[in-house]
Every structure is written in C-alpha cells, then in structure tokens.
mmCIF file of C-alpha atoms in Angstrom:
data_model
loop_
_atom_site.group_PDB
_atom_site.id
_atom_site.type_symbol
_atom_site.label_atom_id
_atom_site.label_comp_id
_atom_site.label_asym_id
_atom_site.label_seq_id
_atom_site.Cartn_x
_atom_site.Cartn_y
_atom_site.Cartn_z
ATOM 1 C CA MET A 1 24.252 -17.977 28.321
ATOM 2 C CA ASN A 2 24.849 -14.692 30.166
ATOM 3 C CA VAL A 3 22.523 -13.249 32.774
ATOM 4 C CA GLN A 4 21.184 -10.589 30.398
ATOM 5 C CA ASN A 5 20.132 -13.174 27.814
ATOM 6 C CA GLN A 6 18.479 -15.260 30.520
ATOM 7 C CA LYS A 7 16.461 -12.245 31.636
ATOM 8 C CA VAL A 8 15.375 -11.492 28.082
ATOM 9 C CA LYS A 9 14.279 -15.094 27.519
ATOM 10 C CA SER A 10 12.377 -15.114 30.810
ATOM 11 C CA LEU A 11 10.620 -11.887 29.855
ATOM 12 C CA ALA A 12 9.719 -13.319 26.441
ATOM 13 C CA LYS A 13 8.198 -16.410 28.053
ATOM 14 C CA SER A 14 6.236 -14.262 30.465
ATOM 15 C CA LEU A 15 4.813 -12.095 27.696
ATOM 16 C CA LYS A 16 4.008 -15.183 25.636
ATOM 17 C CA ILE A 17 1.447 -16.077 28.300
ATOM 18 C CA LEU A 18 -0.687 -13.104 27.263
ATOM 19 C CA SER A 19 -0.651 -14.213 23.613
ATOM 20 C CA CYS A 20 -2.097 -17.612 24.590
ATOM 21 C CA PHE A 21 -5.503 -16.028 25.215
ATOM 22 C CA THR A 22 -7.669 -15.737 22.103
ATOM 23 C CA ILE A 23 -11.295 -15.219 21.104
ATOM 24 C CA GLN A 24 -11.593 -18.992 20.766
ATOM 25 C CA GLU A 25 -9.840 -19.650 24.111
ATOM 26 C CA PRO A 26 -10.406 -16.669 26.415
ATOM 27 C CA VAL A 27 -9.986 -18.759 29.587
ATOM 28 C CA LEU A 28 -7.024 -21.051 30.299
ATOM 29 C CA GLY A 29 -5.776 -23.074 33.253
ATOM 30 C CA VAL A 30 -2.325 -23.235 34.802
ATOM 31 C CA THR A 31 -1.465 -26.588 33.231
ATOM 32 C CA GLU A 32 -2.485 -25.437 29.738
ATOM 33 C CA LEU A 33 -0.448 -22.237 30.022
ATOM 34 C CA ALA A 34 2.615 -24.023 31.387
ATOM 35 C CA GLU A 35 2.563 -26.516 28.519
ATOM 36 C CA ARG A 36 2.134 -23.817 25.873
ATOM 37 C CA ILE A 37 5.051 -21.670 26.946
ATOM 38 C CA GLY A 38 7.292 -24.561 27.979
ATOM 39 C CA VAL A 39 7.753 -24.069 31.719
ATOM 40 C CA THR A 40 6.848 -26.044 34.805
ATOM 41 C CA LYS A 41 3.662 -25.349 36.755
ATOM 42 C CA SER A 42 5.716 -24.193 39.737
ATOM 43 C CA ASN A 43 7.557 -21.636 37.591
ATOM 44 C CA ILE A 44 4.446 -20.268 35.938
ATOM 45 C CA HIS A 45 2.648 -19.583 39.225
ATOM 46 C CA ASN A 46 4.940 -16.643 40.020
ATOM 47 C CA ILE A 47 4.405 -15.121 36.591
ATOM 48 C CA LEU A 48 0.626 -15.517 36.813
ATOM 49 C CA SER A 49 0.552 -14.023 40.291
ATOM 50 C CA THR A 50 2.518 -10.980 39.099
ATOM 51 C CA PHE A 51 0.312 -10.448 36.052
ATOM 52 C CA THR A 52 -2.807 -10.827 38.212
ATOM 53 C CA SER A 53 -1.625 -8.349 40.837
ATOM 54 C CA MET A 54 -0.904 -5.796 38.086
ATOM 55 C CA GLY A 55 -4.279 -6.260 36.379
ATOM 56 C CA TYR A 56 -3.042 -7.936 33.195
ATOM 57 C CA LEU A 57 -4.794 -11.176 34.141
ATOM 58 C CA ASP A 58 -7.853 -12.050 36.226
ATOM 59 C CA ARG A 59 -8.053 -15.261 38.245
ATOM 60 C CA LEU A 60 -11.505 -16.818 38.064
ATOM 61 C CA PRO A 61 -13.226 -18.648 40.946
ATOM 62 C CA ASP A 62 -12.385 -22.007 39.351
ATOM 63 C CA GLY A 63 -8.650 -21.179 39.363
ATOM 64 C CA ARG A 64 -8.328 -20.503 35.646
ATOM 65 C CA TYR A 65 -7.206 -17.208 34.143
ATOM 66 C CA THR A 66 -8.427 -14.669 31.602
ATOM 67 C CA LEU A 67 -7.104 -11.326 30.358
ATOM 68 C CA GLY A 68 -7.594 -8.428 32.764
ATOM 69 C CA LEU A 69 -8.945 -4.926 32.263
ATOM 70 C CA LYS A 70 -5.439 -3.451 32.161
ATOM 71 C CA ILE A 71 -5.104 -4.905 28.672
ATOM 72 C CA LEU A 72 -8.310 -3.141 27.660
ATOM 73 C CA GLU A 73 -6.888 0.149 28.935
ATOM 74 C CA TYR A 74 -3.869 -0.216 26.669
ATOM 75 C CA ALA A 75 -6.076 -1.254 23.774
ATOM 76 C CA PHE A 76 -8.051 1.965 24.213
ATOM 77 C CA ILE A 77 -4.837 4.028 24.191
ATOM 78 C CA ILE A 78 -3.614 2.325 21.014
ATOM 79 C CA ASN A 79 -6.994 2.726 19.347
ATOM 80 C CA GLN A 80 -7.104 6.442 20.078
ATOM 81 C CA ASN A 81 -3.508 6.903 18.964
ATOM 82 C CA LEU A 82 -4.235 5.277 15.611
ATOM 83 C CA GLY A 83 -6.929 7.861 15.032
ATOM 84 C CA TYR A 84 -9.367 5.459 13.392
ATOM 85 C CA PRO A 85 -12.458 6.101 15.548
ATOM 86 C CA ASN A 86 -12.850 9.712 14.391
ATOM 87 C CA ALA A 87 -11.759 8.881 10.847
ATOM 88 C CA VAL A 88 -13.989 5.949 10.023
ATOM 89 C CA TYR A 89 -16.768 5.169 12.480
ATOM 90 C CA ASP A 90 -19.408 7.581 11.177
ATOM 91 C CA ILE A 91 -18.664 6.285 7.673
ATOM 92 C CA LEU A 92 -19.163 2.703 8.882
ATOM 93 C CA VAL A 93 -22.539 3.623 10.397
ATOM 94 C CA ASP A 94 -23.575 5.373 7.172
ATOM 95 C CA THR A 95 -22.426 2.362 5.137
ATOM 96 C CA ALA A 96 -24.383 -0.034 7.350
ATOM 97 C CA GLY A 97 -27.487 2.045 6.640
ATOM 98 C CA LYS A 98 -26.896 1.956 2.899
ATOM 99 C CA THR A 99 -26.212 -1.794 2.739
ATOM 100 C CA ASN A 100 -28.763 -2.648 5.455
ATOM 101 C CA GLU A 101 -26.211 -5.169 6.699
ATOM 102 C CA ILE A 102 -23.563 -5.288 9.410
ATOM 103 C CA VAL A 103 -20.276 -3.604 8.456
ATOM 104 C CA TYR A 104 -16.786 -4.387 9.781
ATOM 105 C CA PHE A 105 -13.466 -2.527 9.767
ATOM 106 C CA GLY A 106 -10.198 -4.381 10.335
ATOM 107 C CA LEU A 107 -6.414 -4.087 10.163
ATOM 108 C CA PRO A 108 -3.790 -6.553 8.868
ATOM 109 C CA TYR A 109 -2.086 -8.400 11.720
ATOM 110 C CA GLY A 110 0.428 -11.071 10.689
ATOM 111 C CA THR A 111 -1.564 -13.843 9.000
ATOM 112 C CA ASN A 112 -4.835 -12.484 10.382
ATOM 113 C CA VAL A 113 -7.239 -9.579 10.258
ATOM 114 C CA LEU A 114 -7.671 -7.717 13.535
ATOM 115 C CA TYR A 115 -11.316 -6.608 13.571
ATOM 116 C CA LEU A 116 -11.606 -3.213 15.276
ATOM 117 C CA TYR A 117 -15.149 -1.953 14.713
ATOM 118 C CA VAL A 118 -18.583 -3.179 13.793
ATOM 119 C CA ALA A 119 -21.544 -0.989 12.775
ATOM 120 C CA HIS A 120 -25.203 -1.971 12.498
ATOM 121 C CA PRO A 121 -27.986 -0.571 10.334
ATOM 122 C CA ALA A 122 -30.406 1.534 12.392
ATOM 123 C CA ASN A 123 -33.178 -1.054 12.192
ATOM 124 C CA ARG A 124 -30.886 -3.737 13.630
ATOM 125 C CA MET A 125 -29.139 -1.885 16.437
ATOM 126 C CA GLY A 126 -28.142 -4.247 19.209
ATOM 127 C CA VAL A 127 -28.207 -7.308 16.960
ATOM 128 C CA LEU A 128 -25.159 -9.497 17.490
ATOM 129 C CA PRO A 129 -22.596 -9.403 14.666
ATOM 130 C CA THR A 130 -23.183 -11.886 11.871
ATOM 131 C CA GLY A 131 -21.078 -14.996 12.411
ATOM 132 C CA THR A 132 -17.960 -14.834 14.575
ATOM 133 C CA SER A 133 -16.063 -12.046 12.824
ATOM 134 C CA TRP A 134 -14.479 -10.465 15.834
ATOM 135 C CA GLY A 135 -11.005 -10.375 17.338
ATOM 136 C CA ASP A 136 -8.551 -11.694 14.768
ATOM 137 C CA LEU A 137 -9.324 -14.165 11.971
ATOM 138 C CA PRO A 138 -7.307 -15.548 9.036
ATOM 139 C CA PHE A 139 -6.760 -13.570 5.828
ATOM 140 C CA TYR A 140 -7.424 -16.496 3.533
ATOM 141 C CA CYS A 141 -11.071 -17.116 4.432
ATOM 142 C CA THR A 142 -12.539 -13.703 5.278
ATOM 143 C CA GLY A 143 -13.837 -10.878 3.120
ATOM 144 C CA ILE A 144 -11.651 -8.191 4.683
ATOM 145 C CA GLY A 145 -8.663 -10.539 4.788
ATOM 146 C CA LYS A 146 -8.794 -11.472 1.122
ATOM 147 C CA ALA A 147 -9.398 -7.839 0.133
ATOM 148 C CA ILE A 148 -6.309 -6.673 2.042
ATOM 149 C CA LEU A 149 -4.079 -9.566 1.032
ATOM 150 C CA ALA A 150 -5.006 -9.382 -2.659
ATOM 151 C CA HIS A 151 -3.860 -5.768 -2.801
ATOM 152 C CA MET A 152 -0.495 -6.434 -1.198
ATOM 153 C CA PRO A 153 2.441 -7.180 -3.536
ATOM 154 C CA GLU A 154 2.075 -10.776 -4.697
ATOM 155 C CA GLU A 155 5.545 -11.679 -3.440
ATOM 156 C CA GLU A 156 4.323 -10.923 0.094
ATOM 157 C CA TRP A 157 1.311 -13.222 -0.009
ATOM 158 C CA LEU A 158 2.984 -16.367 1.311
ATOM 159 C CA ALA A 159 4.183 -14.533 4.421
ATOM 160 C CA HIS A 160 0.547 -13.862 5.318
ATOM 161 C CA ILE A 161 -0.880 -17.305 4.572
ATOM 162 C CA PRO A 162 -0.335 -19.846 7.387
ATOM 163 C CA ALA A 163 1.354 -23.128 6.514
ATOM 164 C CA GLU A 164 -1.492 -25.012 8.210
ATOM 165 C CA ARG A 165 -4.905 -23.803 7.078
ATOM 166 C CA THR A 166 -8.128 -24.796 8.815
ATOM 167 C CA ARG A 167 -11.140 -25.813 6.752
ATOM 168 C CA PHE A 168 -13.761 -23.981 8.794
ATOM 169 C CA GLN A 169 -16.604 -24.771 6.368
ATOM 170 C CA PRO A 170 -17.070 -26.936 3.250
ATOM 171 C CA ASN A 171 -16.483 -23.807 1.130
ATOM 172 C CA THR A 172 -13.228 -22.813 2.847
ATOM 173 C CA ILE A 173 -10.391 -22.628 0.317
ATOM 174 C CA THR A 174 -7.314 -24.267 1.854
ATOM 175 C CA ASP A 175 -5.271 -25.377 -1.182
ATOM 176 C CA LEU A 176 -2.450 -22.854 -1.631
ATOM 177 C CA ASP A 177 -2.702 -22.682 -5.430
ATOM 178 C CA ALA A 178 -6.460 -22.139 -5.181
ATOM 179 C CA ILE A 179 -5.958 -19.386 -2.585
ATOM 180 C CA VAL A 180 -3.460 -17.613 -4.853
ATOM 181 C CA GLU A 181 -5.868 -17.807 -7.787
ATOM 182 C CA GLU A 182 -8.691 -16.484 -5.611
ATOM 183 C CA LEU A 183 -6.507 -13.547 -4.565
ATOM 184 C CA ARG A 184 -5.715 -12.775 -8.206
ATOM 185 C CA ARG A 185 -9.429 -12.788 -9.044
ATOM 186 C CA THR A 186 -10.066 -10.519 -6.086
ATOM 187 C CA ARG A 187 -7.420 -8.047 -7.202
ATOM 188 C CA ARG A 188 -8.782 -7.947 -10.758
ATOM 189 C CA ARG A 189 -12.357 -7.178 -9.734
ATOM 190 C CA GLY A 190 -11.410 -4.876 -6.824
ATOM 191 C CA TYR A 191 -13.362 -6.617 -4.068
ATOM 192 C CA ALA A 192 -13.289 -9.919 -2.190
ATOM 193 C CA ILE A 193 -16.059 -12.418 -1.551
ATOM 194 C CA ASP A 194 -16.334 -14.732 1.445
ATOM 195 C CA ASN A 195 -18.805 -17.332 0.239
ATOM 196 C CA SER A 196 -19.678 -18.950 3.607
ATOM 197 C CA GLU A 197 -15.984 -19.810 4.044
ATOM 198 C CA ARG A 198 -15.575 -18.795 7.681
ATOM 199 C CA ASP A 199 -19.111 -19.031 9.055
ATOM 200 C CA PRO A 200 -22.017 -21.163 7.830
ATOM 201 C CA ASN A 201 -24.721 -19.486 5.762
ATOM 202 C CA VAL A 202 -22.960 -16.108 5.836
ATOM 203 C CA ARG A 203 -21.702 -14.258 2.763
ATOM 204 C CA CYS A 204 -19.435 -11.267 2.886
ATOM 205 C CA VAL A 205 -17.885 -8.745 0.513
ATOM 206 C CA GLY A 206 -14.773 -6.735 1.395
ATOM 207 C CA VAL A 207 -12.608 -3.988 -0.090
ATOM 208 C CA PRO A 208 -9.179 -2.574 0.807
ATOM 209 C CA VAL A 209 -8.734 0.763 2.565
ATOM 210 C CA TYR A 210 -5.795 3.087 1.845
ATOM 211 C CA ASN A 211 -4.551 6.115 3.747
ATOM 212 C CA SER A 212 -4.120 9.585 2.273
ATOM 213 C CA ALA A 213 -0.572 8.713 1.168
ATOM 214 C CA GLY A 214 -1.821 5.725 -0.821
ATOM 215 C CA LYS A 215 -0.622 3.078 1.642
ATOM 216 C CA LEU A 216 -2.768 -0.020 2.200
ATOM 217 C CA VAL A 217 -3.746 0.108 5.882
ATOM 218 C CA ALA A 218 -7.041 -1.716 6.449
ATOM 219 C CA GLY A 219 -10.153 -3.275 4.981
ATOM 220 C CA VAL A 220 -13.901 -2.821 5.270
ATOM 221 C CA SER A 221 -16.604 -5.420 4.666
ATOM 222 C CA THR A 222 -20.289 -6.115 4.988
ATOM 223 C CA SER A 223 -21.768 -9.478 5.951
ATOM 224 C CA GLY A 224 -25.217 -10.957 5.953
ATOM 225 C CA PRO A 225 -27.209 -14.176 5.739
ATOM 226 C CA ALA A 226 -26.538 -16.071 2.531
ATOM 227 C CA ILE A 227 -30.256 -16.027 1.705
ATOM 228 C CA THR A 228 -30.239 -12.207 1.450
ATOM 229 C CA MET A 229 -26.655 -11.690 0.263
ATOM 230 C CA THR A 230 -27.323 -12.698 -3.329
ATOM 231 C CA ASP A 231 -24.758 -12.134 -6.076
ATOM 232 C CA GLU A 232 -26.599 -8.944 -7.021
ATOM 233 C CA LYS A 233 -26.577 -7.731 -3.420
ATOM 234 C CA LEU A 234 -22.860 -8.513 -3.089
ATOM 235 C CA MET A 235 -22.058 -6.400 -6.145
ATOM 236 C CA GLU A 236 -24.243 -3.568 -4.878
ATOM 237 C CA CYS A 237 -22.540 -3.695 -1.477
ATOM 238 C CA ALA A 238 -19.101 -3.772 -3.124
ATOM 239 C CA GLY A 239 -19.821 -0.443 -4.807
ATOM 240 C CA ILE A 240 -21.067 1.087 -1.556
ATOM 241 C CA LEU A 241 -17.971 -0.156 0.287
ATOM 242 C CA GLN A 242 -15.632 1.195 -2.368
ATOM 243 C CA ASN A 243 -17.197 4.646 -1.987
ATOM 244 C CA ALA A 244 -16.821 4.343 1.792
ATOM 245 C CA ALA A 245 -13.151 3.388 1.408
ATOM 246 C CA LEU A 246 -12.555 6.489 -0.711
ATOM 247 C CA ARG A 247 -14.100 8.674 1.997
ATOM 248 C CA MET A 248 -11.935 7.009 4.629
ATOM 249 C CA ARG A 249 -8.830 7.607 2.532
ATOM 250 C CA GLU A 250 -9.360 11.351 2.786
ATOM 251 C CA ARG A 251 -9.300 11.126 6.601
ATOM 252 C CA ILE A 252 -6.633 8.501 7.389
ATOM 253 C CA TYR A 253 -3.159 9.993 7.590
ATOM 254 C CA ARG A 254 -1.104 7.099 8.962
#
C-alpha cells in the first residue's frame, strides 16, 4: 500500500468517528469509538484531540465525547443552501394549524429519513414532538419514509431497505415481502400510514414532496396520539398534506 492510500484510509477512519454519533447514542467513550472504527485506544486519542481542538467534538467532564457546535455551523450552512426554510416552513406551520397535529418535513438519506423541520399547531406551541421522530429514522416504519420510498422506482426499493430490520413495536412490519406490499398499497392510495410502527400509541400519515421539475425530493407527515388519529382523521390529514405538498412543489427548485 502506498503512502497516499494510507493517508486516505486514515482520513476515512477519522471521519467515521463522526458518523458513530446518533440520536440514540449522542455520547460515546474512547473504548466504544476505538472498537467501532477498528483502531487502538492509543491511536484514537490523537484523532479525538484534533477533532476536539477544532470544535467538531466536545469532551465531557466524564471523559466521553459528543458532537461539537462546529458540526451545527455546517448543518446551518447546508440547510440554508438547500433553500428549504424559505420554501416550506410557513407551509408546515399552516398545515399544523389545519391538522391540529404536529407536522414533520424530511429528506431521503440512504435507508433513512433525515427529519429537518417540525411545526406545531398554535395551541400546542412548545409541546415536544410526538414520539421520537427526529434526526434520522428508517424508511420502512415511518410515515414520511414509506411515502418517499413508495414513490421511488420499485427497482430501487431494496437499496433503501436495510438487511436487518428492527421491530420497534408490535406493529412494525419487518418481513421484506410484507414491506413491499405495504409500499405498493401506499403508492396506489397516494399516502403512507405509520400505524404505531415506530413509536407506541402514535399514528402518522405521510405524503411525498416533489420539486418544480417533478423530482421526488422529500416527504411531509403529521403525527398524533392514536386515540385522536382515527382512520377518518388520517384521511383528512392526508388530503391536507397533499395540498401542502403541491404548494411546496411550486417553491422548491432543486
């Protein structure tokens, strides 16, 4: 192996550290990180020190690490560059008022949905989002995820469904054939339903979002307690979301 290849592999391992931090595991120790990227603890210390000094990581009082504010700065730059805040957020707020439930907007990201924004109805401002729909979550068990995936070409579905699928709740669909059939149903009716598949006692309806050129770029959903999100309410919300998606399409250019 030449020196250039060694440098590239070292850089890849260093960057892999950042991907170890997730919503579920926002704080990790040296031993955990070393094991996950396949290096010794002595080797990883230099990488962690560099990332910490540059603001990409923060070292906590107990010696563990979490992502630093520098990452948030880059996230803000990316978010503004995408142009979604000006294009969709007022529509999300309006949609939350019409559904009287919390509304989410997310982008496809590998096998997951990357949730970007959440909007609350005016009478529930400051209420925490329903369930744990934040960060990135799997396509196969979320309203936005199924809505996006169902409207991709069917031959692309398997690339976005992980080989190992977690059964988060009793209703989570994990059998591949059943997932494919659920996606076909979703595509036929034009909206997806998360029937307490990711979070307990939460139902969600989601629809795809296209840009002005007709390219599938995102999804929008509304979630609420299962006791209030009846079948009738889900259908009503689906119609409201579809109208919102049409309004977004007029504003999204990339």
